[in-house]
Amino acid sequence: MTIAICPGSFDPVTNGHIDIFERASKMFDEVIVGVFNNINKKPLFTVEERVALLKQATAHIPNVKVDCFAGLLADYAHQKNAHVIVRGLRDANDFLYEFPRAMLIKNMAPDIENIFLTTDNKYYHVSSSAIRELAQFGGNITHLVPHCVELAIHEKIKRVPTSK
Ligand code: ADP
């Protein structure tokens, strides 16, 4: 049984991420979406909120589980008995960011393979930060995020207004 991890902040999860999970789910027996709890970042959604949104947004993919972790990704992968880490690539900038991290993991944990899936054309321009910004300024995010995320982000922005 091959277990893969799709790690990330997912603040919030977008349709670009969902596309990667769906494709990974066809390649591996089990896919764990691991929400990274980065104590150095101030996210829009708490880890608990991100996990809850991911659970709703991936409910249609039977072999996907959602979890969260802190600390080293290689340690987390070993703890979950996962030997594959899957990441999505949109462009060369993603590659330049991801490649050294993959090398670090390979050095620490040679039993783990790092796999990159190229984005679908439709989601090339979609990022969590762009979604947060679009939502804040009243842009339409309907086709870019799962419905539950669209509702949650509008609710969140109403409660936490941006400073002018
Ligand atoms: P980070 O881990 O840097 O906080 P994210 O949580 O936004 O990044 O994304 C998690 C993973 O999903 C990363 O591997 C990222 O490159 C990938 N990803 C993000 N947006 C897309 C997209 N639109 N298409 C494909 N992959 C994506």
Short mmCIF file of N, CA, C and O and ligand atoms in Angstrom, two decimals, residues 7-12 14-17 19-20 41 86-90 94 97-98 117-120 123-128, ligand 1:
data_model
loop_
_atom_site.label_atom_id
_atom_site.label_comp_id
_atom_site.label_asym_id
_atom_site.label_seq_id
_atom_site.Cartn_x
_atom_site.Cartn_y
_atom_site.Cartn_z
N PRO A 7 1.41 18.09 1.24
CA PRO A 7 1.53 19.06 2.32
C PRO A 7 1.26 20.49 1.84
O PRO A 7 1.37 20.78 0.65
N GLY A 8 0.91 21.36 2.75
CA GLY A 8 0.73 22.77 2.38
C GLY A 8 0.05 23.53 3.49
O GLY A 8 -0.38 22.96 4.49
N SER A 9 -0.08 24.84 3.26
CA SER A 9 -0.78 25.68 4.24
C SER A 9 -2.28 25.68 3.99
O SER A 9 -3.06 25.79 4.94
N PHE A 10 -2.66 25.66 2.72
CA PHE A 10 -4.08 25.61 2.33
C PHE A 10 -4.89 26.69 3.05
O PHE A 10 -5.90 26.41 3.68
N ASP A 11 -4.44 27.92 2.91
CA ASP A 11 -5.08 29.05 3.62
C ASP A 11 -5.72 30.03 2.65
O ASP A 11 -5.21 31.14 2.51
N PRO A 12 -6.80 29.67 1.98
CA PRO A 12 -7.57 28.43 2.07
C PRO A 12 -7.26 27.49 0.90
O PRO A 12 -6.52 27.85 -0.03
N THR A 14 -7.82 25.73 -2.54
CA THR A 14 -8.38 26.24 -3.81
C THR A 14 -8.70 25.06 -4.74
O THR A 14 -8.30 23.92 -4.46
N ASN A 15 -9.33 25.36 -5.86
CA ASN A 15 -9.60 24.30 -6.83
C ASN A 15 -8.30 23.77 -7.46
O ASN A 15 -8.26 22.64 -7.94
N GLY A 16 -7.26 24.58 -7.45
CA GLY A 16 -5.94 24.11 -7.92
C GLY A 16 -5.43 22.99 -7.03
O GLY A 16 -4.92 21.97 -7.51
N HIS A 17 -5.56 23.16 -5.72
CA HIS A 17 -5.16 22.10 -4.79
C HIS A 17 -6.03 20.85 -4.99
O HIS A 17 -5.52 19.73 -5.03
N ASP A 19 -7.58 19.77 -7.53
CA ASP A 19 -7.19 19.06 -8.76
C ASP A 19 -5.96 18.16 -8.50
O ASP A 19 -5.92 17.01 -8.95
N ILE A 20 -5.01 18.68 -7.74
CA ILE A 20 -3.80 17.88 -7.41
C ILE A 20 -4.20 16.67 -6.54
O ILE A 20 -3.76 15.54 -6.77
N LYS A 41 3.65 32.01 10.84
CA LYS A 41 2.75 32.73 9.93
C LYS A 41 1.46 33.06 10.63
O LYS A 41 1.02 32.33 11.51
N VAL A 86 3.79 14.63 -2.51
CA VAL A 86 3.31 15.18 -3.79
C VAL A 86 3.13 16.68 -3.64
O VAL A 86 2.50 17.14 -2.68
N ARG A 87 3.66 17.42 -4.61
CA ARG A 87 3.43 18.87 -4.62
C ARG A 87 3.00 19.30 -6.01
O ARG A 87 3.37 18.67 -7.00
N GLY A 88 2.24 20.38 -6.05
CA GLY A 88 1.82 20.91 -7.34
C GLY A 88 2.79 21.98 -7.80
O GLY A 88 3.36 22.70 -6.98
N LEU A 89 2.99 22.04 -9.11
CA LEU A 89 3.87 23.07 -9.68
C LEU A 89 3.10 23.92 -10.67
O LEU A 89 2.51 23.40 -11.61
N ARG A 90 3.09 25.23 -10.46
CA ARG A 90 2.44 26.13 -11.41
C ARG A 90 3.42 26.69 -12.42
O ARG A 90 3.11 26.86 -13.58
N ASP A 94 7.53 28.23 -8.60
CA ASP A 94 7.18 27.12 -7.70
C ASP A 94 8.33 26.12 -7.67
O ASP A 94 8.70 25.62 -6.61
N TYR A 97 11.25 27.23 -5.64
CA TYR A 97 10.93 27.20 -4.21
C TYR A 97 10.93 25.76 -3.69
O TYR A 97 11.46 25.45 -2.63
N GLU A 98 10.31 24.88 -4.48
CA GLU A 98 10.10 23.50 -4.01
C GLU A 98 11.35 22.62 -4.12
O GLU A 98 11.54 21.72 -3.29
N LEU A 117 3.48 17.37 -9.54
CA LEU A 117 2.44 17.30 -10.57
C LEU A 117 2.24 18.70 -11.13
O LEU A 117 2.05 19.65 -10.36
N THR A 118 2.26 18.82 -12.44
CA THR A 118 2.05 20.14 -13.04
C THR A 118 0.59 20.53 -12.92
O THR A 118 -0.30 19.69 -13.02
N THR A 119 0.36 21.80 -12.75
CA THR A 119 -1.00 22.30 -12.57
C THR A 119 -1.82 22.08 -13.84
O THR A 119 -1.27 21.96 -14.94
N ASP A 120 -3.12 22.05 -13.67
CA ASP A 120 -4.01 22.09 -14.82
C ASP A 120 -4.03 23.55 -15.30
O ASP A 120 -4.02 24.46 -14.49
N TYR A 123 -5.91 26.27 -13.58
CA TYR A 123 -5.58 26.75 -12.24
C TYR A 123 -4.19 27.36 -12.14
O TYR A 123 -3.68 27.61 -11.05
N TYR A 124 -3.60 27.59 -13.28
CA TYR A 124 -2.25 28.14 -13.37
C TYR A 124 -2.11 29.42 -12.54
O TYR A 124 -1.09 29.67 -11.91
N HIS A 125 -3.15 30.24 -12.55
CA HIS A 125 -3.10 31.56 -11.92
C HIS A 125 -3.71 31.55 -10.51
O HIS A 125 -3.83 32.61 -9.90
N VAL A 126 -4.09 30.38 -10.01
CA VAL A 126 -4.81 30.33 -8.73
C VAL A 126 -3.84 30.06 -7.57
O VAL A 126 -3.12 29.06 -7.59
N SER A 127 -3.87 30.95 -6.60
CA SER A 127 -3.09 30.72 -5.37
C SER A 127 -3.96 31.13 -4.18
O SER A 127 -4.88 31.95 -4.33
N SER A 128 -3.63 30.62 -3.01
CA SER A 128 -4.40 30.97 -1.81
C SER A 128 -4.30 32.47 -1.54
O SER A 128 -5.29 33.11 -1.17
P1 ADP B 1 2.59 26.53 0.80
O1 ADP B 1 2.91 25.11 1.18
O2 ADP B 1 3.75 27.24 0.16
O3 ADP B 1 1.92 27.36 1.86
P2 ADP B 1 0.07 26.12 -0.55
O4 ADP B 1 -0.59 25.69 0.68
O5 ADP B 1 -0.54 27.28 -1.26
O6 ADP B 1 1.58 26.41 -0.41
O7 ADP B 1 0.09 24.93 -1.62
C1 ADP B 1 0.41 23.61 -1.29
C2 ADP B 1 0.92 22.92 -2.52
O8 ADP B 1 -0.01 23.07 -3.61
C3 ADP B 1 2.24 23.44 -3.05
O9 ADP B 1 2.97 22.34 -3.54
C4 ADP B 1 1.84 24.37 -4.18
O10 ADP B 1 2.86 24.50 -5.15
C5 ADP B 1 0.63 23.63 -4.74
N1 ADP B 1 -0.30 24.52 -5.41
C6 ADP B 1 -0.80 25.68 -4.96
N2 ADP B 1 -1.67 26.22 -5.85
C7 ADP B 1 -1.69 25.36 -6.93
C8 ADP B 1 -2.37 25.36 -8.19
N3 ADP B 1 -3.18 26.37 -8.56
N4 ADP B 1 -2.15 24.33 -9.02
C9 ADP B 1 -1.31 23.33 -8.66
N5 ADP B 1 -0.64 23.28 -7.50
C10 ADP B 1 -0.83 24.27 -6.63
#
